[in-house]
PDB file of C-alpha atoms and ligand atoms in Angstrom:
ATOM      1  CA  MET A 965       5.916  11.115  26.244  1.00  0.00           C
ATOM      2  CA  GLU A 966       8.608  13.539  24.323  1.00  0.00           C
ATOM      3  CA  SER A 967      11.529  14.369  26.082  1.00  0.00           C
ATOM      4  CA  PRO A 968      12.066  18.245  26.975  1.00  0.00           C
ATOM      5  CA  MET A 969      15.879  19.464  25.503  1.00  0.00           C
ATOM      6  CA  HIS A 970      17.718  22.461  25.473  1.00  0.00           C
ATOM      7  CA  PRO A 971      17.519  24.275  22.372  1.00  0.00           C
ATOM      8  CA  ALA A 972      21.125  24.979  22.123  1.00  0.00           C
ATOM      9  CA  GLN A 973      21.706  21.112  21.779  1.00  0.00           C
ATOM     10  CA  MET A 974      19.558  20.831  18.725  1.00  0.00           C
ATOM     11  CA  VAL A 975      21.086  20.166  15.361  1.00  0.00           C
ATOM     12  CA  SER A 976      17.865  21.484  13.524  1.00  0.00           C
ATOM     13  CA  VAL A 977      18.454  25.283  12.791  1.00  0.00           C
ATOM     14  CA  ARG A 978      14.993  26.381  11.634  1.00  0.00           C
ATOM     15  CA  PRO A 979      11.498  25.880  12.592  1.00  0.00           C
ATOM     16  CA  VAL A 980       9.009  23.529  10.727  1.00  0.00           C
ATOM     17  CA  ARG A 981       7.477  26.402   7.757  1.00  0.00           C
ATOM     18  CA  LYS A 982       3.573  26.028   8.468  1.00  0.00           C
ATOM     19  CA  THR A 983       1.526  27.654   5.380  1.00  0.00           C
ATOM     20  CA  ALA A 984      -1.653  27.069   4.182  1.00  0.00           C
ATOM     21  CA  ALA A 985       0.247  25.894   0.831  1.00  0.00           C
ATOM     22  CA  LYS A 986       3.215  24.139   1.621  1.00  0.00           C
ATOM     23  CA  PRO A 987       3.101  21.334   4.174  1.00  0.00           C
ATOM     24  CA  PRO A 988       5.800  21.410   7.167  1.00  0.00           C
ATOM     25  CA  VAL A 989       8.621  19.827   6.022  1.00  0.00           C
ATOM     26  CA  GLY A 990      11.756  18.186   7.889  1.00  0.00           C
ATOM     27  CA  MET A 991      13.476  15.186   8.514  1.00  0.00           C
ATOM     28  CA  VAL A 992      12.206  12.285  10.574  1.00  0.00           C
ATOM     29  CA  LEU A 993      14.643   9.400  11.645  1.00  0.00           C
ATOM     30  CA  LEU A 994      12.698   6.517  12.877  1.00  0.00           C
ATOM     31  CA  PHE A 995      13.429   3.945  15.583  1.00  0.00           C
ATOM     32  CA  GLY A 996      12.204   1.347  17.093  1.00  0.00           C
ATOM     33  CA  LEU A 997      12.965  -2.829  17.215  1.00  0.00           C
ATOM     34  CA  PRO A 998      12.174  -4.614  14.333  1.00  0.00           C
ATOM     35  CA  GLY A 999       8.492  -4.692  13.860  1.00  0.00           C
ATOM     36  CA  ALA A1000       7.589  -1.562  15.872  1.00  0.00           C
ATOM     37  CA  GLY A1001       6.045  -0.189  12.714  1.00  0.00           C
ATOM     38  CA  LYS A1002       8.643   2.091  11.474  1.00  0.00           C
ATOM     39  CA  GLY A1003       8.334   1.238   7.586  1.00  0.00           C
ATOM     40  CA  THR A1004       4.544   1.773   8.133  1.00  0.00           C
ATOM     41  CA  GLN A1005       4.927   5.206   9.689  1.00  0.00           C
ATOM     42  CA  ALA A1006       7.404   6.235   7.511  1.00  0.00           C
ATOM     43  CA  LYS A1007       5.264   5.713   4.612  1.00  0.00           C
ATOM     44  CA  GLU A1008       2.016   7.684   6.530  1.00  0.00           C
ATOM     45  CA  LEU A1009       4.643  10.659   7.367  1.00  0.00           C
ATOM     46  CA  SER A1010       6.205  10.539   3.482  1.00  0.00           C
ATOM     47  CA  LYS A1011       2.940  10.804   1.911  1.00  0.00           C
ATOM     48  CA  MET A1012       1.626  13.524   4.559  1.00  0.00           C
ATOM     49  CA  TRP A1013       5.012  16.063   4.448  1.00  0.00           C
ATOM     50  CA  GLY A1014       5.782  15.114   0.272  1.00  0.00           C
ATOM     51  CA  VAL A1015       9.361  14.122   1.373  1.00  0.00           C
ATOM     52  CA  PRO A1016      10.555  10.622   0.571  1.00  0.00           C
ATOM     53  CA  HIS A1017      10.622   7.560   2.571  1.00  0.00           C
ATOM     54  CA  ILE A1018      14.280   6.110   2.732  1.00  0.00           C
ATOM     55  CA  SER A1019      14.263   2.691   4.262  1.00  0.00           C
ATOM     56  CA  THR A1020      17.752   1.197   4.305  1.00  0.00           C
ATOM     57  CA  GLY A1021      16.349  -2.435   4.584  1.00  0.00           C
ATOM     58  CA  ASP A1022      14.528  -1.787   1.596  1.00  0.00           C
ATOM     59  CA  LEU A1023      17.368  -0.361  -0.465  1.00  0.00           C
ATOM     60  CA  LEU A1024      19.343  -3.224   0.612  1.00  0.00           C
ATOM     61  CA  ARG A1025      17.049  -5.832  -0.077  1.00  0.00           C
ATOM     62  CA  ILE A1026      16.394  -4.310  -3.739  1.00  0.00           C
ATOM     63  CA  ASN A1027      20.293  -4.153  -4.051  1.00  0.00           C
ATOM     64  CA  VAL A1028      20.113  -8.174  -2.996  1.00  0.00           C
ATOM     65  CA  ALA A1029      17.028  -8.750  -5.289  1.00  0.00           C
ATOM     66  CA  HIS A1030      19.060  -7.399  -8.121  1.00  0.00           C
ATOM     67  CA  MET A1031      22.682  -9.061  -7.111  1.00  0.00           C
ATOM     68  CA  THR A1032      24.644  -5.748  -7.129  1.00  0.00           C
ATOM     69  CA  PRO A1033      27.751  -6.141  -6.112  1.00  0.00           C
ATOM     70  CA  LEU A1034      26.619  -4.674  -2.715  1.00  0.00           C
ATOM     71  CA  GLY A1035      24.013  -6.990  -2.837  1.00  0.00           C
ATOM     72  CA  ARG A1036      26.058  -9.909  -3.113  1.00  0.00           C
ATOM     73  CA  ALA A1037      28.172  -8.540  -0.198  1.00  0.00           C
ATOM     74  CA  VAL A1038      25.294  -8.134   2.187  1.00  0.00           C
ATOM     75  CA  LYS A1039      23.024 -11.029   1.482  1.00  0.00           C
ATOM     76  CA  ASN A1040      24.576 -13.457   3.966  1.00  0.00           C
ATOM     77  CA  ILE A1041      24.701 -10.681   6.573  1.00  0.00           C
ATOM     78  CA  MET A1042      21.171  -9.440   6.574  1.00  0.00           C
ATOM     79  CA  ASP A1043      19.843 -13.455   6.414  1.00  0.00           C
ATOM     80  CA  ARG A1044      21.718 -13.898   9.431  1.00  0.00           C
ATOM     81  CA  GLY A1045      20.100 -10.720  11.130  1.00  0.00           C
ATOM     82  CA  GLU A1046      23.303  -8.989  11.348  1.00  0.00           C
ATOM     83  CA  LEU A1047      24.398  -5.449  10.794  1.00  0.00           C
ATOM     84  CA  VAL A1048      26.079  -4.266   7.566  1.00  0.00           C
ATOM     85  CA  PRO A1049      29.352  -2.584   7.678  1.00  0.00           C
ATOM     86  CA  ASP A1050      28.974   0.987   8.552  1.00  0.00           C
ATOM     87  CA  SER A1051      31.263   2.007   5.392  1.00  0.00           C
ATOM     88  CA  LEU A1052      28.980   0.359   3.055  1.00  0.00           C
ATOM     89  CA  MET A1053      26.177   1.728   4.729  1.00  0.00           C
ATOM     90  CA  LYS A1054      27.164   5.639   4.483  1.00  0.00           C
ATOM     91  CA  GLU A1055      28.022   5.305   0.910  1.00  0.00           C
ATOM     92  CA  MET A1056      24.534   3.678   0.210  1.00  0.00           C
ATOM     93  CA  VAL A1057      23.080   6.576   2.347  1.00  0.00           C
ATOM     94  CA  GLU A1058      24.903   8.909   0.925  1.00  0.00           C
ATOM     95  CA  ALA A1059      24.121   8.224  -2.578  1.00  0.00           C
ATOM     96  CA  ARG A1060      20.398   8.408  -1.726  1.00  0.00           C
ATOM     97  CA  LEU A1061      21.047  11.322   0.418  1.00  0.00           C
ATOM     98  CA  GLN A1062      22.281  13.048  -2.896  1.00  0.00           C
ATOM     99  CA  LYS A1063      19.465  13.033  -4.960  1.00  0.00           C
ATOM    100  CA  SER A1064      17.283  16.669  -5.360  1.00  0.00           C
ATOM    101  CA  ASP A1065      14.292  14.948  -3.670  1.00  0.00           C
ATOM    102  CA  THR A1066      15.697  15.488  -0.209  1.00  0.00           C
ATOM    103  CA  ALA A1067      15.862  18.930  -0.360  1.00  0.00           C
ATOM    104  CA  ARG A1068      13.034  19.365   1.911  1.00  0.00           C
ATOM    105  CA  GLY A1069      13.907  16.595   4.256  1.00  0.00           C
ATOM    106  CA  CYS A1070      13.091  12.955   4.317  1.00  0.00           C
ATOM    107  CA  ILE A1071      11.931  10.273   6.157  1.00  0.00           C
ATOM    108  CA  LEU A1072      15.029   8.007   7.394  1.00  0.00           C
ATOM    109  CA  ASP A1073      13.992   4.719   8.256  1.00  0.00           C
ATOM    110  CA  GLY A1074      16.608   2.073   9.862  1.00  0.00           C
ATOM    111  CA  PHE A1075      19.375   4.585   9.397  1.00  0.00           C
ATOM    112  CA  PRO A1076      21.452   5.576  11.519  1.00  0.00           C
ATOM    113  CA  ARG A1077      21.747   2.546  13.492  1.00  0.00           C
ATOM    114  CA  THR A1078      25.191   2.658  15.068  1.00  0.00           C
ATOM    115  CA  LEU A1079      26.861   5.410  16.730  1.00  0.00           C
ATOM    116  CA  ASP A1080      29.025   5.851  13.861  1.00  0.00           C
ATOM    117  CA  GLN A1081      26.522   5.984  11.316  1.00  0.00           C
ATOM    118  CA  ALA A1082      24.849   8.485  13.793  1.00  0.00           C
ATOM    119  CA  SER A1083      27.845  10.841  13.856  1.00  0.00           C
ATOM    120  CA  TRP A1084      28.384  10.610  10.476  1.00  0.00           C
ATOM    121  CA  LEU A1085      25.198  11.870   9.533  1.00  0.00           C
ATOM    122  CA  ILE A1086      24.882  14.547  12.120  1.00  0.00           C
ATOM    123  CA  GLU A1087      28.162  15.872  10.593  1.00  0.00           C
ATOM    124  CA  ARG A1088      27.008  15.794   7.023  1.00  0.00           C
ATOM    125  CA  LEU A1089      23.528  17.651   7.973  1.00  0.00           C
ATOM    126  CA  THR A1090      25.747  19.998   9.856  1.00  0.00           C
ATOM    127  CA  THR A1091      28.364  20.484   7.129  1.00  0.00           C
ATOM    128  CA  LEU A1092      25.312  21.050   4.425  1.00  0.00           C
ATOM    129  CA  ARG A1093      23.722  23.761   6.923  1.00  0.00           C
ATOM    130  CA  VAL A1094      20.035  21.948   6.285  1.00  0.00           C
ATOM    131  CA  SER A1095      16.973  24.184   6.277  1.00  0.00           C
ATOM    132  CA  PHE A1096      14.764  21.606   8.114  1.00  0.00           C
ATOM    133  CA  PRO A1097      14.377  20.684  11.346  1.00  0.00           C
ATOM    134  CA  ILE A1098      15.094  17.291  12.906  1.00  0.00           C
ATOM    135  CA  PHE A1099      12.939  15.152  14.819  1.00  0.00           C
ATOM    136  CA  ALA A1100      13.948  11.556  16.038  1.00  0.00           C
ATOM    137  CA  VAL A1101      11.017   9.728  16.958  1.00  0.00           C
ATOM    138  CA  ARG A1102      11.143   6.188  18.696  1.00  0.00           C
ATOM    139  CA  ILE A1103       8.405   3.584  18.420  1.00  0.00           C
ATOM    140  CA  HIS A1104       7.985   1.551  21.676  1.00  0.00           C
ATOM    141  CA  LEU A1105       6.200  -1.766  21.815  1.00  0.00           C
ATOM    142  CA  SER A1106       6.868  -4.727  24.071  1.00  0.00           C
ATOM    143  CA  ARG A1107       9.547  -7.477  22.983  1.00  0.00           C
ATOM    144  CA  ASN A1108       6.446 -10.215  22.820  1.00  0.00           C
ATOM    145  CA  GLN A1109       4.118  -8.014  20.888  1.00  0.00           C
ATOM    146  CA  LEU A1110       6.796  -7.386  18.398  1.00  0.00           C
ATOM    147  CA  LEU A1111       7.946 -10.930  17.901  1.00  0.00           C
ATOM    148  CA  ARG A1112       4.178 -11.934  17.194  1.00  0.00           C
ATOM    149  CA  ARG A1113       4.017  -9.571  14.771  1.00  0.00           C
ATOM    150  CA  ILE A1114       7.348 -10.215  13.250  1.00  0.00           C
ATOM    151  CA  THR A1115       7.140 -14.122  13.167  1.00  0.00           C
ATOM    152  CA  GLY A1116       3.676 -13.629  11.596  1.00  0.00           C
ATOM    153  CA  ARG A1117       4.478 -11.155   8.392  1.00  0.00           C
ATOM    154  CA  ARG A1118       4.028 -12.588   5.215  1.00  0.00           C
ATOM    155  CA  HIS A1119       4.781 -10.708   1.813  1.00  0.00           C
ATOM    156  CA  CYS A1120       3.360 -10.493  -1.812  1.00  0.00           C
ATOM    157  CA  SER A1121       6.429 -10.171  -4.089  1.00  0.00           C
ATOM    158  CA  LEU A1122       4.059  -9.157  -6.831  1.00  0.00           C
ATOM    159  CA  CYS A1123       2.424  -6.513  -5.065  1.00  0.00           C
ATOM    160  CA  GLN A1124       4.053  -5.811  -1.916  1.00  0.00           C
ATOM    161  CA  THR A1125       1.012  -6.097   0.330  1.00  0.00           C
ATOM    162  CA  THR A1126       2.116  -7.393   3.447  1.00  0.00           C
ATOM    163  CA  PHE A1127      -0.074  -9.706   5.566  1.00  0.00           C
ATOM    164  CA  ASN A1128      -0.170 -10.892   9.518  1.00  0.00           C
ATOM    165  CA  ILE A1129      -0.768 -14.578  10.121  1.00  0.00           C
ATOM    166  CA  TYR A1130      -2.264 -14.013  13.307  1.00  0.00           C
ATOM    167  CA  GLU A1131      -3.781 -10.193  13.020  1.00  0.00           C
ATOM    168  CA  ASN A1132      -4.570  -9.726   9.436  1.00  0.00           C
ATOM    169  CA  PRO A1133      -4.649 -13.359   7.581  1.00  0.00           C
ATOM    170  CA  PRO A1134      -5.356 -13.886   3.821  1.00  0.00           C
ATOM    171  CA  LYS A1135      -8.344 -15.175   2.881  1.00  0.00           C
ATOM    172  CA  ARG A1136      -6.839 -18.236   1.137  1.00  0.00           C
ATOM    173  CA  GLU A1137      -4.135 -19.110   3.873  1.00  0.00           C
ATOM    174  CA  GLY A1138      -0.265 -18.790   1.802  1.00  0.00           C
ATOM    175  CA  PHE A1139      -1.777 -16.447  -0.940  1.00  0.00           C
ATOM    176  CA  CYS A1140      -2.197 -12.845  -1.664  1.00  0.00           C
ATOM    177  CA  ASP A1141      -5.613 -11.531  -1.724  1.00  0.00           C
ATOM    178  CA  LEU A1142      -5.214  -9.266  -4.591  1.00  0.00           C
ATOM    179  CA  ASP A1143      -3.013 -11.247  -7.282  1.00  0.00           C
ATOM    180  CA  ASN A1144      -3.167 -14.804  -5.853  1.00  0.00           C
ATOM    181  CA  THR A1145       0.644 -14.830  -5.413  1.00  0.00           C
ATOM    182  CA  ALA A1146       2.317 -17.439  -3.153  1.00  0.00           C
ATOM    183  CA  LEU A1147       3.325 -15.440   0.024  1.00  0.00           C
ATOM    184  CA  SER A1148       6.628 -15.488   1.284  1.00  0.00           C
ATOM    185  CA  GLN A1149       8.622 -14.619   4.721  1.00  0.00           C
ATOM    186  CA  ARG A1150      11.336 -12.557   5.073  1.00  0.00           C
ATOM    187  CA  PRO A1151      14.442 -14.791   5.599  1.00  0.00           C
ATOM    188  CA  ASP A1152      15.412 -12.815   8.398  1.00  0.00           C
ATOM    189  CA  ASP A1153      11.843 -12.945   9.879  1.00  0.00           C
ATOM    190  CA  THR A1154      12.228 -16.163  12.243  1.00  0.00           C
ATOM    191  CA  GLU A1155      12.269 -16.139  15.567  1.00  0.00           C
ATOM    192  CA  ALA A1156      15.947 -17.239  16.217  1.00  0.00           C
ATOM    193  CA  ILE A1157      16.971 -14.417  13.798  1.00  0.00           C
ATOM    194  CA  VAL A1158      14.564 -11.811  15.258  1.00  0.00           C
ATOM    195  CA  LYS A1159      15.727 -12.324  18.699  1.00  0.00           C
ATOM    196  CA  LYS A1160      19.267 -11.798  17.426  1.00  0.00           C
ATOM    197  CA  ARG A1161      18.244  -8.496  15.979  1.00  0.00           C
ATOM    198  CA  PHE A1162      16.578  -7.653  19.056  1.00  0.00           C
ATOM    199  CA  GLU A1163      19.915  -8.371  21.280  1.00  0.00           C
ATOM    200  CA  LEU A1164      21.822  -6.482  18.287  1.00  0.00           C
ATOM    201  CA  ASP A1165      19.800  -3.441  18.563  1.00  0.00           C
ATOM    202  CA  ALA A1166      20.073  -3.405  22.257  1.00  0.00           C
ATOM    203  CA  ALA A1167      24.049  -3.157  22.201  1.00  0.00           C
ATOM    204  CA  LEU A1168      24.373  -0.868  19.114  1.00  0.00           C
ATOM    205  CA  THR A1169      21.336   1.081  18.547  1.00  0.00           C
ATOM    206  CA  ALA A1170      19.860   1.724  22.115  1.00  0.00           C
ATOM    207  CA  PRO A1171      23.217   4.157  22.235  1.00  0.00           C
ATOM    208  CA  VAL A1172      22.341   5.684  19.411  1.00  0.00           C
ATOM    209  CA  ILE A1173      18.928   7.001  20.107  1.00  0.00           C
ATOM    210  CA  GLU A1174      20.666   8.522  23.540  1.00  0.00           C
ATOM    211  CA  TYR A1175      22.775  10.224  21.072  1.00  0.00           C
ATOM    212  CA  PHE A1176      19.793  11.760  19.366  1.00  0.00           C
ATOM    213  CA  ARG A1177      17.933  12.444  22.589  1.00  0.00           C
ATOM    214  CA  THR A1178      20.418  15.131  23.160  1.00  0.00           C
ATOM    215  CA  ARG A1179      20.851  16.897  19.983  1.00  0.00           C
ATOM    216  CA  THR A1180      17.795  16.391  17.927  1.00  0.00           C
ATOM    217  CA  GLN A1181      14.018  17.242  19.018  1.00  0.00           C
ATOM    218  CA  PHE A1182      13.417  13.978  20.369  1.00  0.00           C
ATOM    219  CA  ILE A1183       9.868  12.370  20.399  1.00  0.00           C
ATOM    220  CA  GLU A1184       8.698   8.981  22.073  1.00  0.00           C
ATOM    221  CA  VAL A1185       5.326   7.504  20.868  1.00  0.00           C
ATOM    222  CA  ALA A1186       3.616   4.248  22.038  1.00  0.00           C
ATOM    223  CA  GLY A1187       3.519   2.098  18.939  1.00  0.00           C
ATOM    224  CA  ASP A1188       0.297  -0.090  20.120  1.00  0.00           C
ATOM    225  CA  GLY A1189      -3.178   0.894  18.716  1.00  0.00           C
ATOM    226  CA  PRO A1190      -4.260   1.689  14.773  1.00  0.00           C
ATOM    227  CA  VAL A1191      -1.425   3.069  12.522  1.00  0.00           C
ATOM    228  CA  GLY A1192      -3.593   6.421  12.217  1.00  0.00           C
ATOM    229  CA  SER A1193      -3.731   7.013  16.008  1.00  0.00           C
ATOM    230  CA  ILE A1194       0.220   6.441  15.872  1.00  0.00           C
ATOM    231  CA  THR A1195       0.691   8.672  13.174  1.00  0.00           C
ATOM    232  CA  ALA A1196      -1.419  11.251  14.875  1.00  0.00           C
ATOM    233  CA  ARG A1197       0.616  11.050  18.306  1.00  0.00           C
ATOM    234  CA  ILE A1198       3.650  11.539  16.029  1.00  0.00           C
ATOM    235  CA  LEU A1199       2.374  14.508  14.544  1.00  0.00           C
ATOM    236  CA  ALA A1200       1.095  16.126  17.677  1.00  0.00           C
ATOM    237  CA  ALA A1201       4.335  15.853  19.338  1.00  0.00           C
ATOM    238  CA  VAL A1202       6.060  17.395  16.635  1.00  0.00           C
ATOM    239  CA  ASP A1203       3.898  20.240  16.489  1.00  0.00           C
ATOM    240  CA  ARG A1204       3.932  20.960  20.106  1.00  0.00           C
ATOM    241  CA  LEU A1205       7.829  21.139  19.503  1.00  0.00           C
ATOM    242  CA  SER A1206       7.740  23.699  16.439  1.00  0.00           C
ATOM    243  CA  LEU A1207       5.768  25.594  18.808  1.00  0.00           C
ATOM    244  CA  VAL A1208       8.277  25.684  21.292  1.00  0.00           C
ATOM    245  CA  GLN A1209      11.261  26.521  18.684  1.00  0.00           C
ATOM    246  CA  ALA A1210       9.325  28.770  16.647  1.00  0.00           C
TER     247      ALA A1210
HETATM  248  P1  ADP B 820      14.109  -4.017  10.532  1.00  0.00           P
HETATM  249  O1  ADP B 820      13.949  -2.586  11.233  1.00  0.00           O
HETATM  250  O2  ADP B 820      12.945  -5.100  10.628  1.00  0.00           O
HETATM  251  O3  ADP B 820      15.502  -4.972  11.614  1.00  0.00           O
HETATM  252  P2  ADP B 820      15.303  -3.331   8.195  1.00  0.00           P
HETATM  253  O4  ADP B 820      14.425  -3.692   6.721  1.00  0.00           O
HETATM  254  O5  ADP B 820      15.419  -1.912   8.513  1.00  0.00           O
HETATM  255  O6  ADP B 820      14.601  -4.429   9.253  1.00  0.00           O
HETATM  256  O7  ADP B 820      16.650  -4.257   7.910  1.00  0.00           O
HETATM  257  C1  ADP B 820      16.906  -5.559   7.702  1.00  0.00           C
HETATM  258  C2  ADP B 820      18.454  -5.715   7.643  1.00  0.00           C
HETATM  259  O8  ADP B 820      19.250  -4.748   6.839  1.00  0.00           O
HETATM  260  C3  ADP B 820      19.091  -5.071   8.997  1.00  0.00           C
HETATM  261  O9  ADP B 820      18.996  -6.679   9.946  1.00  0.00           O
HETATM  262  C4  ADP B 820      20.497  -5.158   8.552  1.00  0.00           C
HETATM  263  O10 ADP B 820      21.054  -6.451   8.038  1.00  0.00           O
HETATM  264  C5  ADP B 820      20.145  -4.464   7.351  1.00  0.00           C
HETATM  265  N1  ADP B 820      20.541  -2.785   8.141  1.00  0.00           N
HETATM  266  C6  ADP B 820      19.316  -2.164   7.317  1.00  0.00           C
HETATM  267  N2  ADP B 820      19.639  -0.976   7.899  1.00  0.00           N
HETATM  268  C7  ADP B 820      21.128  -1.150   8.407  1.00  0.00           C
HETATM  269  C8  ADP B 820      21.634  -0.061   9.231  1.00  0.00           C
HETATM  270  N3  ADP B 820      21.427   1.236   8.953  1.00  0.00           N
HETATM  271  N4  ADP B 820      23.091  -0.621   9.432  1.00  0.00           N
HETATM  272  C9  ADP B 820      23.581  -1.672   9.379  1.00  0.00           C
HETATM  273  N5  ADP B 820      22.906  -2.773   8.646  1.00  0.00           N
HETATM  274  C10 ADP B 820      21.791  -2.284   8.290  1.00  0.00           C
END
C-alpha cells in the first residue's frame, strides 16, 4: 500500500546501507491512531536495526512519574487526552535526539503530531544533513477495533507487561501473570478520553501525515494480524523503497 513519490521531494539523502555486517539504519516516524500498535512495532524495528526507540508518550510519562517540572506541567493535559504544547515537545525531543545513540537513526513513536512539530523536525534533519534515510510509516486499523484494543489495555507497573482484557487477559483477573502486581489502566485509556484523542488526531495529526507523504519515503500498512506480520509488511515496504532509491 505504500505510495509512490518523487525522489526530489525526499528529505532522506542516502539509500539504506545494506551489508552483511551492519543492519540497515535509518529513521522511522510511526503514525497511527492511538492503539494502532506504534509502540509494539517501534520496539521490533528498534531491535532489528539497533537504533533507539523514542516514544514521546513514554518520555512524558517518565517525567510525570518522577514529578519533574515538565511532568508537573503536562500531567493534567495528558490525563485529559489533549496535546502537550509544541514548545515543550520540541525541547524534550531535541534533548533526546542530541544523545549520541541516535547517530545512525531512531524509531520515533508519537512525534511529530502537529504541523509545527513536523516542520521543526524536517528543518532540524535538513540542517544536520543526516546521512540516513527517513521513512514515515502509517499503521491503519478501524476505530472500532482500536477502541476495543485501548479500553481493554492493562499494564503491570512493575515489569511493564501489557495485557488486554479481551484479547490477551491475565490468568488471574486484575493481576500480572509474571509478578502478581495489581494491573492498572492508563488514565487516558477510558472510552471518553480515547474518543477525544481520535478527534484530535483527525484534526491535528492527519495533516502531518499528508505533510510527510510528499517529503519522505511513505509507507502505509494494515495494522491487523500478528505483530510479526505487521513488522514484515513494514520491512518489505522499506526494502522496496530502498531498492527504488539505490
Ligand atoms: P497514543 O499514541 O496512544 O495516543 P502516546 O503514549 O503516544 O499515546 O501519548 C500519550 C499522550 O502524551 C498524548 O495523548 C499527549 O497528551 C502526549 N503526547 C505524546 N506525544 C506528543 C506530541 N508529539 N505532541 C503533543 N503531545 C504528545
